[in-house]
Short mmCIF file of C-alpha atoms and ligand atoms in Angstrom, two decimals:
data_model
loop_
_atom_site.label_atom_id
_atom_site.label_comp_id
_atom_site.label_asym_id
_atom_site.label_seq_id
_atom_site.Cartn_x
_atom_site.Cartn_y
_atom_site.Cartn_z
CA UNK A 1 -2.15 0.76 13.92
CA UNK A 2 -3.88 1.45 10.63
CA UNK A 3 -4.16 -1.58 8.35
CA UNK A 4 -3.02 -0.67 4.84
CA UNK A 5 -3.00 -2.92 1.79
CA UNK A 6 -1.27 -2.44 -1.52
CA UNK A 7 -3.09 -3.28 -4.75
CA UNK A 8 -0.76 -3.36 -7.81
CA UNK A 9 2.79 -4.35 -6.92
CA UNK A 10 4.76 -2.60 -9.70
CA UNK A 11 7.16 0.35 -9.89
CA UNK A 12 5.22 2.54 -7.47
CA UNK A 13 3.55 -0.23 -5.46
CA UNK A 14 6.71 -2.02 -4.34
CA UNK A 15 8.15 1.27 -3.07
CA UNK A 16 4.98 2.31 -1.25
CA UNK A 17 4.75 -1.17 0.35
CA UNK A 18 8.28 -0.74 1.65
CA UNK A 19 7.46 2.73 2.99
CA UNK A 20 4.29 1.51 4.75
CA UNK A 21 6.32 -1.06 6.69
CA UNK A 22 8.57 1.73 7.97
CA UNK A 23 5.69 3.80 9.42
CA UNK A 24 5.11 3.63 13.20
CA UNK A 25 1.34 4.07 12.79
CA UNK A 26 0.74 1.66 9.89
CA UNK A 27 0.76 -2.07 9.28
CA UNK A 28 1.00 -3.66 5.80
CA UNK A 29 -1.80 -6.23 5.35
CA UNK A 30 -0.24 -7.52 2.15
CA UNK A 31 0.24 -6.88 -1.53
CA UNK A 32 -1.83 -7.89 -4.57
CA UNK A 33 -0.31 -9.48 -7.66
CA UNK A 34 -2.07 -10.77 -10.77
CA UNK A 35 0.59 -13.03 -12.25
CA UNK A 36 3.22 -15.27 -10.62
CA UNK A 37 6.14 -13.49 -12.28
CA UNK A 38 9.56 -12.48 -10.93
CA UNK A 39 8.07 -9.60 -8.92
CA UNK A 40 5.75 -12.05 -7.13
CA UNK A 41 8.73 -14.30 -6.36
CA UNK A 42 10.65 -11.34 -4.93
CA UNK A 43 7.62 -10.31 -2.85
CA UNK A 44 7.48 -13.84 -1.43
CA UNK A 45 11.19 -13.72 -0.65
CA UNK A 46 10.68 -10.40 1.17
CA UNK A 47 8.02 -12.07 3.33
CA UNK A 48 4.98 -10.15 2.09
CA UNK A 49 1.55 -11.74 2.27
CA UNK A 50 0.44 -12.10 -1.36
CA UNK A 51 -3.20 -11.80 -2.43
CA UNK A 52 -4.36 -12.61 -5.96
CA UNK A 53 -7.50 -12.36 -8.11
CA UNK A 54 -9.86 -15.35 -7.77
CA UNK A 55 -9.00 -16.55 -11.31
CA UNK A 56 -5.22 -16.46 -10.63
CA UNK A 57 -5.26 -18.72 -7.55
CA UNK A 58 -4.52 -21.82 -9.63
CA UNK A 59 -1.58 -20.32 -11.54
CA UNK A 60 0.02 -19.09 -8.31
CA UNK A 61 -0.45 -22.49 -6.67
CA UNK A 62 1.08 -24.20 -9.73
CA UNK A 63 4.10 -21.90 -9.60
CA UNK A 64 4.65 -22.72 -5.93
CA UNK A 65 4.01 -19.21 -4.64
CA UNK A 66 2.14 -19.26 -1.34
CA UNK A 67 -0.89 -16.98 -1.32
CA UNK A 68 -2.74 -15.50 1.66
CA UNK A 69 -6.09 -15.15 -0.09
CA UNK A 70 -7.90 -13.25 -2.81
CA UNK A 71 -7.68 -9.50 -3.45
CA UNK A 72 -11.18 -9.17 -1.99
CA UNK A 73 -9.94 -10.90 1.21
CA UNK A 74 -7.10 -8.36 1.38
CA UNK A 75 -9.44 -5.41 0.92
CA UNK A 76 -11.78 -6.72 3.62
CA UNK A 77 -8.87 -6.95 6.11
CA UNK A 78 -7.81 -3.34 5.45
CA UNK A 79 -8.76 0.08 6.76
CA UNK A 80 -7.45 1.67 3.56
CA UNK A 81 -6.08 0.46 0.21
CA UNK A 82 -3.29 2.11 -1.76
CA UNK A 83 -4.15 1.41 -5.40
CA UNK A 84 -1.05 1.45 -7.61
CA UNK A 85 -2.50 -0.57 -10.47
CA UNK A 86 -1.95 0.65 -14.07
CA UNK A 87 -3.73 3.71 -15.47
CA UNK A 88 -7.50 3.15 -15.52
CA UNK A 89 -7.46 -0.11 -13.57
CA UNK A 90 -7.77 1.75 -10.27
CA UNK A 91 -11.04 3.33 -11.38
CA UNK A 92 -12.42 -0.18 -11.99
CA UNK A 93 -11.35 -1.31 -8.50
CA UNK A 94 -13.14 1.66 -6.96
CA UNK A 95 -16.41 -0.32 -7.14
CA UNK A 96 -14.87 -3.02 -4.93
CA UNK A 97 -13.52 -0.49 -2.44
CA UNK A 98 -17.01 1.05 -2.32
CA UNK A 99 -18.63 -2.38 -1.93
CA UNK A 100 -16.62 -2.99 1.25
CA UNK A 101 -16.78 0.68 2.40
CA UNK A 102 -12.99 1.01 2.34
CA UNK A 103 -10.96 4.14 1.83
CA UNK A 104 -8.51 4.26 -1.09
CA UNK A 105 -5.55 6.23 -2.37
CA UNK A 106 -5.31 6.36 -6.19
CA UNK A 107 -2.40 7.40 -8.43
CA UNK A 108 -1.88 10.10 -11.03
CA UNK A 109 -2.60 7.79 -13.96
CA UNK A 110 -6.26 7.78 -12.93
CA UNK A 111 -8.56 10.58 -14.03
CA UNK A 112 -8.95 13.30 -11.38
CA UNK A 113 -12.63 12.48 -10.89
CA UNK A 114 -11.77 9.03 -9.46
CA UNK A 115 -11.27 10.79 -6.11
CA UNK A 116 -12.73 13.62 -4.07
CA UNK A 117 -9.40 15.43 -4.03
CA UNK A 118 -6.10 15.45 -5.95
CA UNK A 119 -3.24 15.60 -3.48
CA UNK A 120 0.12 17.24 -2.92
CA UNK A 121 1.26 17.13 0.73
CA UNK A 122 2.98 20.53 0.68
CA UNK A 123 0.08 22.26 -1.12
CA UNK A 124 -3.26 20.88 0.11
CA UNK A 125 -2.87 18.29 2.89
CA UNK A 126 -5.73 19.79 4.90
CA UNK A 127 -8.19 19.47 2.03
CA UNK A 128 -7.64 15.69 2.06
CA UNK A 129 -8.31 15.13 5.78
CA UNK A 130 -10.99 12.44 6.31
CA UNK A 131 -11.59 12.03 2.56
CA UNK A 132 -12.71 8.57 1.43
CA UNK A 133 -10.86 8.73 -1.92
CA UNK A 134 -7.65 10.67 -2.60
CA UNK A 135 -5.62 10.79 -5.81
CA UNK A 136 -1.87 11.41 -5.48
CA UNK A 137 -0.96 13.36 -8.63
CA UNK A 138 1.63 11.99 -11.08
CA UNK A 139 5.40 12.20 -10.65
CA UNK A 140 5.69 15.24 -12.90
CA UNK A 141 2.78 17.02 -11.24
CA UNK A 142 4.07 16.18 -7.75
CA UNK A 143 7.41 17.81 -8.63
CA UNK A 144 5.71 20.86 -10.13
CA UNK A 145 3.44 21.30 -7.11
CA UNK A 146 6.16 20.85 -4.49
CA UNK A 147 8.30 23.43 -6.26
CA UNK A 148 5.49 25.90 -6.96
CA UNK A 149 4.10 25.81 -3.40
CA UNK A 150 7.59 26.30 -1.96
CA UNK A 151 8.42 29.26 -4.24
CA UNK A 152 4.97 30.74 -3.56
CA UNK A 153 5.93 31.03 0.10
CA UNK A 154 8.91 33.23 -0.87
CA UNK A 155 6.85 35.51 -3.12
CA UNK A 156 3.35 35.09 -4.57
CA UNK A 157 3.38 33.49 -8.00
CA UNK A 158 1.70 35.26 -10.92
CA UNK A 159 2.27 32.58 -13.55
CA UNK A 160 4.27 29.46 -14.36
CA UNK A 161 5.59 28.33 -17.74
CA UNK A 162 6.96 24.78 -17.65
CA UNK A 163 8.87 22.68 -20.17
CA UNK A 164 8.93 19.01 -19.28
CA UNK A 165 11.37 16.45 -20.65
CA UNK A 166 9.78 13.10 -19.78
CA UNK A 167 11.70 9.88 -19.42
CA UNK A 168 10.44 7.38 -22.00
CA UNK A 169 10.04 4.36 -19.70
CA UNK A 170 10.99 3.07 -16.28
CA UNK A 171 14.24 1.02 -16.19
CA UNK A 172 12.37 -2.31 -15.90
CA UNK A 173 10.09 -1.65 -18.90
CA UNK A 174 11.43 -3.55 -21.91
CA UNK A 175 8.71 -2.86 -24.45
CA UNK A 176 8.41 0.95 -24.36
CA UNK A 177 10.06 3.57 -26.57
CA UNK A 178 11.13 5.75 -28.25
CA UNK A 179 14.72 4.57 -28.59
CA UNK A 180 15.89 7.06 -31.19
CA UNK A 181 13.67 10.11 -31.17
CA UNK A 182 12.41 13.06 -29.20
CA UNK A 183 8.63 12.95 -29.28
CA UNK A 184 6.33 15.89 -28.57
CA UNK A 185 3.98 14.20 -26.10
CA UNK A 186 1.44 15.53 -26.09
CA UNK A 187 2.02 17.57 -29.24
CA UNK A 188 -0.79 19.91 -28.19
CA UNK A 189 -0.20 22.74 -25.74
CA UNK A 190 -0.78 22.89 -22.82
CA UNK A 191 0.23 19.35 -21.88
CA UNK A 192 -1.94 17.58 -19.30
CA UNK A 193 0.57 18.48 -16.58
CA UNK A 194 -0.67 22.09 -16.31
CA UNK A 195 -4.28 20.89 -16.10
CA UNK A 196 -3.22 18.41 -13.43
CA UNK A 197 -1.53 21.16 -11.38
CA UNK A 198 -4.85 23.03 -11.61
CA UNK A 199 -6.66 20.11 -9.95
CA UNK A 200 -4.79 21.18 -6.78
CA UNK A 201 -4.03 24.89 -7.36
CA UNK A 202 -7.25 25.77 -9.12
CA UNK A 203 -6.53 29.45 -9.90
CA UNK A 204 -2.86 29.22 -10.90
CA UNK A 205 -1.96 30.56 -14.36
CA UNK A 206 0.22 27.71 -15.69
CA UNK A 207 1.06 26.47 -19.18
CA UNK A 208 3.18 23.35 -19.75
CA UNK A 209 4.72 21.70 -22.80
CA UNK A 210 6.24 18.22 -22.83
CA UNK A 211 8.54 16.02 -24.90
CA UNK A 212 9.55 12.41 -24.31
CA UNK A 213 13.26 11.57 -24.44
CA UNK A 214 14.85 8.11 -24.85
CA UNK A 215 16.04 7.72 -21.26
CA UNK A 216 14.77 5.78 -18.25
CA UNK A 217 16.47 7.48 -15.30
CA UNK A 218 14.60 10.70 -14.49
CA UNK A 219 12.46 13.49 -15.93
CA UNK A 220 13.82 17.05 -16.20
CA UNK A 221 11.74 20.24 -15.88
CA UNK A 222 12.67 23.76 -17.02
CA UNK A 223 10.58 26.35 -15.17
CA UNK A 224 10.02 30.03 -15.77
CA UNK A 225 8.04 31.52 -12.89
CA UNK A 226 6.76 35.11 -12.82
CA UNK A 227 6.38 36.44 -9.29
CA UNK A 228 4.33 39.36 -7.99
CA UNK A 229 7.48 40.94 -6.51
CA UNK A 230 11.16 40.56 -7.32
CA UNK A 231 13.05 37.97 -5.20
CA UNK A 232 16.75 37.40 -4.78
CA UNK A 233 18.44 34.20 -5.87
CA UNK A 234 19.73 33.83 -2.29
CA UNK A 235 16.18 33.92 -0.86
CA UNK A 236 15.09 31.17 -3.25
CA UNK A 237 18.12 29.04 -2.38
CA UNK A 238 17.62 29.38 1.37
CA UNK A 239 13.93 28.48 1.06
CA UNK A 240 14.82 25.36 -0.94
CA UNK A 241 17.45 24.38 1.62
CA UNK A 242 14.91 24.50 4.45
CA UNK A 243 12.33 22.39 2.53
CA UNK A 244 13.16 18.68 3.02
CA UNK A 245 11.41 17.37 -0.11
CA UNK A 246 13.61 19.51 -2.34
CA UNK A 247 17.39 19.06 -2.60
CA UNK A 248 20.01 21.22 -4.27
CA UNK A 249 22.78 20.03 -6.54
CA UNK A 250 25.77 22.13 -5.53
CA UNK A 251 27.40 23.92 -8.46
CA UNK A 252 30.84 22.81 -7.29
CA UNK A 253 29.81 19.13 -7.38
CA UNK A 254 30.11 19.24 -11.20
CA UNK A 255 26.86 17.30 -11.57
CA UNK A 256 24.95 18.39 -14.66
CA UNK A 257 22.97 15.27 -15.59
CA UNK A 258 20.41 12.74 -14.44
CA UNK A 259 23.00 9.97 -14.91
CA UNK A 260 25.30 11.55 -12.32
CA UNK A 261 22.42 12.11 -9.88
CA UNK A 262 21.50 8.43 -10.07
CA UNK A 263 25.17 7.50 -9.66
CA UNK A 264 25.22 9.52 -6.42
CA UNK A 265 22.16 7.59 -5.23
CA UNK A 266 23.95 4.33 -6.03
CA UNK A 267 27.16 5.43 -4.34
CA UNK A 268 25.25 6.49 -1.22
CA UNK A 269 23.66 3.04 -1.10
CA UNK A 270 20.11 4.35 -1.38
CA UNK A 271 17.51 1.58 -1.71
CA UNK A 272 16.77 0.99 -5.44
CA UNK A 273 18.73 4.24 -6.26
CA UNK A 274 15.66 6.15 -5.12
CA UNK A 275 15.74 9.93 -4.71
CA UNK A 276 12.22 11.00 -3.73
CA UNK A 277 13.22 14.67 -3.45
CA UNK A 278 12.96 17.15 -6.35
CA UNK A 279 16.63 17.55 -7.36
CA UNK A 280 17.24 21.21 -8.26
CA UNK A 281 20.40 22.37 -10.02
CA UNK A 282 21.66 25.29 -7.87
CA UNK A 283 23.43 26.89 -10.82
CA UNK A 284 20.19 26.98 -12.84
CA UNK A 285 18.47 29.27 -10.31
CA UNK A 286 18.41 32.67 -11.97
CA UNK A 287 16.34 35.76 -11.25
CA UNK A 288 15.66 38.70 -13.54
CA UNK A 289 13.28 41.29 -12.12
CA UNK A 290 10.10 39.43 -11.18
CA UNK A 291 11.11 36.32 -13.12
CA UNK A 292 12.65 33.15 -11.68
CA UNK A 293 14.19 30.39 -13.78
CA UNK A 294 15.28 26.97 -12.60
CA UNK A 295 15.90 23.40 -13.75
CA UNK A 296 15.45 20.21 -11.78
CA UNK A 297 15.35 16.43 -12.16
CA UNK A 298 12.55 14.12 -10.97
CA UNK A 299 13.04 10.47 -10.02
CA UNK A 300 9.74 9.22 -11.36
CA UNK A 301 9.92 5.84 -9.62
CA UNK A 302 10.09 7.24 -6.08
CA UNK A 303 8.92 10.87 -5.92
CA UNK A 304 5.28 10.03 -5.13
CA UNK A 305 6.11 7.59 -2.30
CA UNK A 306 6.15 10.16 0.56
CA UNK A 307 2.95 11.75 -0.79
CA UNK A 308 1.20 8.36 -0.71
CA UNK A 309 2.14 7.94 2.96
CA UNK A 310 0.92 11.44 3.80
CA UNK A 311 -2.29 10.80 1.83
CA UNK A 312 -2.99 7.73 4.02
CA UNK A 313 -2.52 9.85 7.18
CA UNK A 314 -4.74 12.63 5.81
CA UNK A 315 -7.50 10.21 4.80
CA UNK A 316 -7.42 8.44 8.20
CA UNK A 317 -6.95 11.77 10.04
CA UNK A 318 -3.92 10.36 11.84
CA UNK A 319 -1.83 13.52 12.02
CA UNK A 320 -1.65 17.18 11.09
CA UNK A 321 0.12 18.21 7.87
CA UNK A 322 3.41 19.12 9.55
CA UNK A 323 3.38 16.08 11.82
CA UNK A 324 2.70 13.67 8.96
CA UNK A 325 5.38 15.19 6.75
CA UNK A 326 7.82 15.07 9.68
CA UNK A 327 7.18 11.35 10.37
CA UNK A 328 7.27 10.43 6.67
CA UNK A 329 10.52 12.32 6.09
CA UNK A 330 12.15 10.80 9.19
CA UNK A 331 11.19 7.23 8.35
CA UNK A 332 12.14 7.54 4.67
CA UNK A 333 15.36 9.42 5.44
CA UNK A 334 14.30 12.52 3.49
CA UNK A 335 16.44 15.36 4.81
CA UNK A 336 16.67 18.05 2.12
CA UNK A 337 19.66 20.39 1.97
CA UNK A 338 22.36 19.60 -0.57
CA UNK A 339 22.35 16.30 -2.49
CA UNK A 340 26.01 15.93 -1.48
N1 NAI B 401 6.13 4.72 -13.02
C1 NAI B 401 6.05 6.02 -12.82
O1 NAI B 401 6.93 6.76 -13.21
C2 NAI B 401 4.91 6.61 -12.09
C3 NAI B 401 3.66 6.04 -12.11
N2 NAI B 401 2.62 6.66 -11.47
C4 NAI B 401 1.28 6.12 -11.53
O2 NAI B 401 1.22 4.98 -10.65
C5 NAI B 401 0.30 4.02 -11.17
C6 NAI B 401 1.03 2.70 -11.31
O3 NAI B 401 2.10 2.87 -12.22
P1 NAI B 401 3.37 1.92 -12.21
O4 NAI B 401 3.74 1.53 -10.84
O5 NAI B 401 4.38 2.59 -13.06
O6 NAI B 401 2.80 0.68 -12.99
P2 NAI B 401 3.41 -0.81 -13.08
O7 NAI B 401 2.91 -1.37 -14.36
O8 NAI B 401 4.87 -0.81 -12.79
O9 NAI B 401 2.68 -1.54 -11.86
C7 NAI B 401 1.34 -1.86 -11.85
C8 NAI B 401 1.17 -3.20 -11.17
O10 NAI B 401 -0.22 -3.51 -11.09
C9 NAI B 401 -0.39 -4.87 -11.46
N3 NAI B 401 -1.75 -5.06 -11.95
C10 NAI B 401 -2.21 -4.95 -13.22
N4 NAI B 401 -3.53 -5.21 -13.28
C11 NAI B 401 -3.92 -5.49 -12.01
C12 NAI B 401 -5.14 -5.87 -11.43
N5 NAI B 401 -6.25 -5.99 -12.15
N6 NAI B 401 -5.18 -6.10 -10.09
C13 NAI B 401 -4.07 -5.97 -9.33
N7 NAI B 401 -2.87 -5.63 -9.83
C14 NAI B 401 -2.79 -5.39 -11.16
C15 NAI B 401 0.67 -5.13 -12.49
O11 NAI B 401 0.93 -6.50 -12.60
C16 NAI B 401 1.83 -4.35 -11.91
O12 NAI B 401 2.56 -5.14 -10.99
C17 NAI B 401 -0.25 4.61 -12.48
O13 NAI B 401 -1.43 5.34 -12.20
C18 NAI B 401 0.85 5.59 -12.89
O14 NAI B 401 0.41 6.64 -13.71
C19 NAI B 401 2.81 7.80 -10.73
C20 NAI B 401 4.05 8.36 -10.64
C21 NAI B 401 5.19 7.85 -11.37
O1 X15 B 402 2.98 7.17 -15.06
C1 X15 B 402 3.83 7.92 -15.47
O2 X15 B 402 4.37 7.82 -16.67
P1 X15 B 402 3.93 6.79 -17.79
O3 X15 B 402 2.42 6.90 -17.94
O4 X15 B 402 4.68 7.29 -18.97
O5 X15 B 402 4.37 5.44 -17.28
C2 X15 B 402 4.36 9.06 -14.67
O6 X15 B 402 3.46 9.33 -13.62
C3 X15 B 402 4.53 10.28 -15.51
O7 X15 B 402 3.32 10.67 -15.99
P2 X15 B 402 3.04 12.13 -16.58
O8 X15 B 402 4.15 12.49 -17.54
O9 X15 B 402 1.73 11.95 -17.24
O10 X15 B 402 3.01 13.10 -15.43
#
């Protein structure tokens, strides 16, 4: 069993911690929290071992939350650390991981040079095998890469033009906006998403533009892909249906929005309403000559969870690409096909 610890128990961290527990080849050492807030209380209730920075020991003790040690103690006990701390904090922790010669998985909010490789399981698993430091790309980039690498196996891609409608904040975030505006973010073109895709697919011709919308549920992407040869809509649909990390929203289901997708997740009793698959609207798939158009939604809180698990396996060389993806999908109940 590989000993994995989780540094930064927030939106992504709590989901990855949960996923680690479900893996047959991994054991969760514990989670790191900096303040004894409601998320720390929940973690205690869930039975996680909680590790804290040296200077937070007193405040945790005062709040009655039992701690298992310091963050350094947690790192020392681990074979590998998944760092899901806020943007830029992970890069600072890298020194500590290096000090104790521990492997680490970083997130998309870190600069690409924090790691030896930026990672998308479907696109470049093999490149990450045995690497000391891996960066799982952001939620938007993970969705772009999964989709692009899948379509590329139907027909070679010549170029991608992507429009990204970003959710403004995660549901738990009370201080973020906008609340009454659409914001070009970034206003410059291309947005950082295209550059981030190029950290994995270095030669791909891709341009992206992004706006932020006042919603918390999901992002939406509008893609225009030019292929080297014409493909049929049916070929694209059957490829998507056989790729578990993509799901199709059936035209007949009358679902046209992120709100309805999340409602389906609630109705199906999915943990935290999570839908880690890229959710593609079947009716948006349109081909014209060598061009393919499609629209999909991205559940930003959960999409990178399976990639984090695969990144651990790649770094520790625990399984081949297909084997890791198979185990991750089975344990996280990721089946593909139609959403409903
Ligand atoms: N929320 C999202 O939609 C997505 C976020 N990401 C990336 O994941 C990373 C984490 O993002 P979120 O989970 O959204 O952030 P978050 O703010 O929800 O969670 C971060 C957690 O780290 C803790 N933390 C802060 N400083 C710390 C420190 N010095 N030591 C230990 N823990 C500390 C915070 O208390 C918080 O619990 C970022 O790189 C982000 O870009 C990637 C995909 C999607
Ligand atoms: O961390 C994220 O969003 P956030 O920085 O707005 O909280 C998501 O990974 C989305 O990031 P992106 O839009 O830079 O791909």
